[in-house]
Tab-separated table of C-alpha atoms in Angstrom:
chain	number	residue	atom	x	y	z
A	11	MET	CA	135.025	160.572	92.263
A	12	LEU	CA	135.577	156.955	93.092
A	13	GLN	CA	134.581	155.714	96.515
A	14	GLN	CA	137.122	155.708	99.208
A	15	LEU	CA	138.613	152.234	99.205
A	16	PHE	CA	140.292	152.390	102.626
A	17	SER	CA	140.039	154.711	105.551
A	18	PRO	CA	142.406	157.710	105.448
A	19	SER	CA	144.475	156.420	108.290
A	20	VAL	CA	144.916	152.964	106.734
A	21	GLN	CA	145.748	154.494	103.350
A	22	HIS	CA	148.275	156.865	105.014
A	23	THR	CA	149.945	154.066	106.857
A	24	LEU	CA	150.223	151.906	103.778
A	25	ASP	CA	151.730	154.829	101.854
A	26	LEU	CA	154.316	155.421	104.577
A	27	ILE	CA	155.302	151.816	104.580
A	28	GLY	CA	155.810	151.805	100.883
A	29	ILE	CA	157.790	155.061	100.993
A	30	PHE	CA	160.014	153.697	103.770
A	31	VAL	CA	160.937	150.545	101.875
A	32	PHE	CA	161.566	152.426	98.637
A	33	ALA	CA	163.695	154.900	100.534
A	34	ILE	CA	165.798	152.058	101.962
A	35	SER	CA	166.621	150.785	98.448
A	36	GLY	CA	167.680	154.256	97.477
A	37	ALA	CA	169.936	154.679	100.545
A	38	LEU	CA	171.488	151.233	100.050
A	39	LEU	CA	172.441	152.133	96.496
A	40	ALA	CA	173.994	155.326	97.687
A	41	VAL	CA	176.124	153.317	100.141
A	42	ARG	CA	177.259	151.060	97.384
A	43	LYS	CA	178.196	154.063	95.322
A	44	ASN	CA	180.138	155.416	98.316
A	45	PHE	CA	177.911	158.577	98.634
A	46	ASP	CA	178.005	160.730	101.774
A	47	VAL	CA	175.022	161.056	104.007
A	48	PHE	CA	173.511	163.897	101.973
A	49	GLY	CA	173.756	161.831	98.832
A	50	MET	CA	172.073	158.944	100.721
A	51	ALA	CA	169.237	161.291	101.780
A	52	VAL	CA	168.767	162.570	98.164
A	53	LEU	CA	168.551	159.032	96.705
A	54	ALA	CA	166.223	157.959	99.468
A	55	GLU	CA	163.878	160.924	98.954
A	56	VAL	CA	163.967	160.618	95.134
A	57	THR	CA	163.325	156.852	95.163
A	58	ALA	CA	160.530	157.021	97.684
A	59	LEU	CA	158.702	160.162	96.316
A	60	GLY	CA	159.722	160.602	92.756
A	61	GLY	CA	157.038	158.513	91.089
A	62	GLY	CA	154.191	159.981	93.107
A	63	LEU	CA	155.523	163.459	92.628
A	64	PHE	CA	155.586	163.089	88.833
A	65	ARG	CA	152.094	161.650	88.844
A	66	ASP	CA	150.705	164.471	90.911
A	67	LEU	CA	152.299	167.129	88.645
A	68	VAL	CA	150.884	165.500	85.563
A	69	ILE	CA	147.300	165.300	86.912
A	70	GLY	CA	147.418	168.682	88.553
A	71	ALA	CA	147.158	167.529	92.116
A	72	VAL	CA	149.194	170.412	93.470
A	73	PRO	CA	150.835	171.067	95.669
A	74	PRO	CA	151.901	167.357	95.545
A	75	ALA	CA	151.354	165.163	98.603
A	76	ALA	CA	155.125	164.965	99.116
A	77	PHE	CA	155.041	168.652	100.030
A	78	THR	CA	151.889	168.861	102.004
A	79	ASP	CA	152.391	165.863	104.308
A	80	LEU	CA	155.472	166.134	106.527
A	81	GLY	CA	155.427	162.427	107.162
A	82	TYR	CA	156.086	161.745	103.488
A	83	PHE	CA	159.225	163.870	103.619
A	84	LEU	CA	160.480	162.635	106.927
A	85	THR	CA	159.996	158.971	106.347
A	86	PRO	CA	162.858	158.736	103.760
A	87	LEU	CA	165.112	160.614	106.108
A	88	LEU	CA	164.329	158.052	108.815
A	89	ALA	CA	165.237	155.267	106.382
A	90	THR	CA	168.434	157.131	105.520
A	91	LEU	CA	169.471	157.240	109.259
A	92	LEU	CA	168.701	153.562	109.576
A	93	VAL	CA	170.890	152.601	106.546
A	94	PHE	CA	173.618	155.122	107.609
A	95	PHE	CA	174.168	153.498	111.012
A	96	LEU	CA	173.048	149.912	110.320
A	97	HIS	CA	173.717	149.301	106.649
A	98	PRO	CA	175.595	145.980	107.111
A	99	GLN	CA	172.538	144.634	109.113
A	100	VAL	CA	170.150	146.037	106.534
A	101	GLU	CA	172.134	144.398	103.684
A	102	ARG	CA	171.817	141.039	105.497
A	103	ILE	CA	168.038	141.330	105.414
A	104	GLN	CA	167.979	142.293	101.732
A	105	VAL	CA	165.530	139.455	100.992
A	106	ALA	CA	162.998	140.882	103.392
A	107	VAL	CA	163.539	144.381	102.061
A	108	ASN	CA	162.953	143.038	98.521
A	109	VAL	CA	159.639	141.455	99.697
A	110	PHE	CA	158.405	144.709	101.180
A	111	ASP	CA	159.616	146.532	98.041
A	112	ALA	CA	157.428	144.210	95.951
A	113	ALA	CA	154.553	144.985	98.281
A	114	GLY	CA	155.084	148.700	97.756
A	115	LEU	CA	155.269	148.193	94.018
A	116	GLY	CA	151.874	146.543	94.011
A	117	LEU	CA	150.339	149.154	96.236
A	118	PHE	CA	151.693	152.198	94.427
A	119	CYS	CA	150.806	150.932	90.992
A	120	VAL	CA	147.055	150.411	91.893
A	121	ALA	CA	146.830	153.548	94.012
A	122	GLY	CA	148.491	155.628	91.294
A	123	THR	CA	146.020	154.300	88.678
A	124	ILE	CA	143.016	155.146	90.842
A	125	LYS	CA	144.250	158.622	91.703
A	126	ALA	CA	144.991	159.475	88.063
A	127	TYR	CA	141.430	158.358	87.075
A	128	GLU	CA	139.943	160.419	89.881
A	129	TYR	CA	141.604	163.492	88.386
A	130	GLY	CA	139.988	162.953	84.995
A	131	LEU	CA	142.442	160.871	82.929
A	132	GLY	CA	141.394	158.040	80.715
A	133	LEU	CA	141.854	154.429	81.690
A	134	THR	CA	145.025	153.854	79.540
A	135	ALA	CA	146.690	157.088	80.748
A	136	SER	CA	145.684	156.245	84.319
A	137	ALA	CA	147.284	152.855	84.108
A	138	GLY	CA	150.395	154.419	82.638
A	139	LEU	CA	150.638	156.886	85.541
A	140	GLY	CA	150.079	153.970	87.910
A	141	LEU	CA	153.118	152.340	86.442
A	142	THR	CA	155.066	155.561	86.705
A	143	THR	CA	154.096	155.923	90.293
A	144	ALA	CA	155.493	152.520	91.100
A	145	VAL	CA	158.745	152.675	89.113
A	146	GLY	CA	159.440	156.345	88.556
A	147	GLY	CA	161.385	156.843	91.667
A	148	GLY	CA	163.665	153.912	90.951
A	149	VAL	CA	164.341	155.272	87.514
A	150	LEU	CA	165.335	158.694	88.961
A	151	ARG	CA	167.491	156.901	91.603
A	152	ASP	CA	169.457	154.990	88.985
A	153	VAL	CA	169.893	158.058	86.766
A	154	LEU	CA	171.201	160.076	89.645
A	155	ALA	CA	173.590	157.316	90.645
A	156	ASN	CA	174.835	157.019	86.984
A	157	GLU	CA	173.376	153.507	86.468
A	158	VAL	CA	171.309	152.159	83.685
A	159	PRO	CA	167.743	152.111	85.139
A	160	SER	CA	167.071	148.624	86.495
A	161	LEU	CA	163.837	148.193	84.541
A	162	LEU	CA	165.764	148.657	81.281
A	163	ARG	CA	168.370	146.002	81.995
A	164	TRP	CA	168.063	142.511	80.655
A	165	ASP	CA	169.895	141.014	83.618
A	166	ARG	CA	167.385	142.124	86.185
A	167	ASP	CA	164.348	140.216	87.282
A	168	LEU	CA	161.014	141.628	85.957
A	169	TYR	CA	159.985	144.748	87.770
A	170	ALA	CA	157.854	146.897	85.489
A	171	VAL	CA	155.757	143.985	84.172
A	172	PRO	CA	154.174	143.252	87.528
A	173	ALA	CA	153.437	146.907	87.957
A	174	ILE	CA	151.887	147.068	84.507
A	175	VAL	CA	149.623	144.076	85.367
A	176	GLY	CA	148.551	145.613	88.636
A	177	SER	CA	147.761	148.912	86.946
A	178	ALA	CA	145.939	147.237	84.108
A	179	LEU	CA	143.779	145.230	86.584
A	180	ALA	CA	142.880	148.350	88.484
A	181	ALA	CA	141.897	150.091	85.216
A	182	LEU	CA	139.772	147.079	84.202
A	183	CYS	CA	138.012	147.152	87.610
A	184	ILE	CA	137.220	150.879	87.062
A	185	ARG	CA	136.016	150.143	83.514
A	186	TYR	CA	133.525	147.518	84.641
A	187	ASP	CA	132.447	149.382	87.808
A	188	ALA	CA	133.969	146.610	89.907
A	189	LEU	CA	136.407	148.670	91.936
A	190	ASN	CA	136.070	148.024	95.641
A	191	PRO	CA	138.435	147.101	98.538
A	192	LEU	CA	138.459	143.439	97.577
A	193	THR	CA	139.175	143.877	93.818
A	194	SER	CA	141.786	146.621	94.471
A	195	SER	CA	143.436	144.413	96.998
A	196	LEU	CA	143.449	141.520	94.467
A	197	ALA	CA	145.130	143.839	91.930
A	198	VAL	CA	147.800	144.761	94.567
A	199	ILE	CA	148.343	141.149	95.458
A	200	THR	CA	148.643	140.030	91.906
A	201	ALA	CA	151.379	142.520	91.216
A	202	PHE	CA	153.030	141.633	94.453
A	203	VAL	CA	153.055	137.900	93.706
A	204	LEU	CA	154.201	138.369	90.159
A	205	ARG	CA	157.169	140.293	91.514
A	206	LEU	CA	157.982	137.706	94.072
A	207	LEU	CA	157.807	134.892	91.419
A	208	ALA	CA	160.110	137.008	89.143
A	209	MET	CA	162.643	137.227	91.927
A	210	ARG	CA	162.326	133.627	92.877
A	211	TYR	CA	162.636	132.142	89.390
A	212	HIS	CA	164.567	135.065	87.787
A	213	TRP	CA	162.009	135.759	85.176
A	214	ARG	CA	163.310	138.303	82.591
A	215	ALA	CA	161.872	139.955	79.513
A	216	PRO	CA	163.101	138.540	76.227
A	217	ARG	CA	165.641	140.378	74.176
A	218	ALA	CA	165.544	141.013	70.359
A	219	TRP	CA	165.528	137.818	68.211
A	220	HIS	CA	168.733	137.282	66.209
A	221	ARG	CA	170.407	140.251	67.843
A	222	ARG	CA	173.928	141.048	66.916
A	223	SER	CA	175.283	142.670	70.066
A	224	THR	CA	178.851	143.928	70.134
A	225	VAL	CA	178.924	143.330	73.831
A	226	SER	CA	179.742	139.823	74.983
A	227	GLU	CA	177.850	138.122	77.765
A	228	GLU	CA	180.950	138.360	79.967
A	229	GLU	CA	181.114	142.139	79.488
A	230	GLN	CA	177.415	142.635	80.388
A	231	PRO	CA	176.698	144.446	83.657
A	232	VAL	CA	176.886	142.228	86.742
A	233	LEU	CA	174.306	142.317	89.556
A	234	PRO	CA	175.552	144.103	92.766
């Protein structure tokens, strides 16, 4: 087992913060899709917990943390209530929400990689599950809301790439026995900063060369 990077209370607090922010993004999408409060709660729970739940099931960490820690389940409901009553105000601070979402992305991709390795997976598979931990909930959210997942859309700023970088850095630290609170924090910060830069400068992944799409640029999906 790898050494405990942070105290349990600090790790738990960071997890809840990430879960809360991810849940807000799910609840906000539900509002835009005109879902009722139950639909808001479902999208909030799925967005916040989906990636970690999938990871835990794959590595055999059962029952998953989402079902053993009441705080993990209640935090998305708290985010749902906040958005239900104050969604115009929450929409107005979308930039701040996006910043915290980027922080959650960095935290979850690194934590997911480390946990997968602790349960016996190889470095590549661990990094893959780190990525899944960070973006899996968002994919499930979009699918349930009948949207093309954001990380597959050309018109969205890079999201998966920062998580891939963070997961890969964590895996490299494990490989060279350099994983400690400092290096893991640097991996989190790297993914966080890359996501912020992608949002600031609208970095996007390239599309196929010489593509012959039948969909014109004007018909492509428009950002909400």
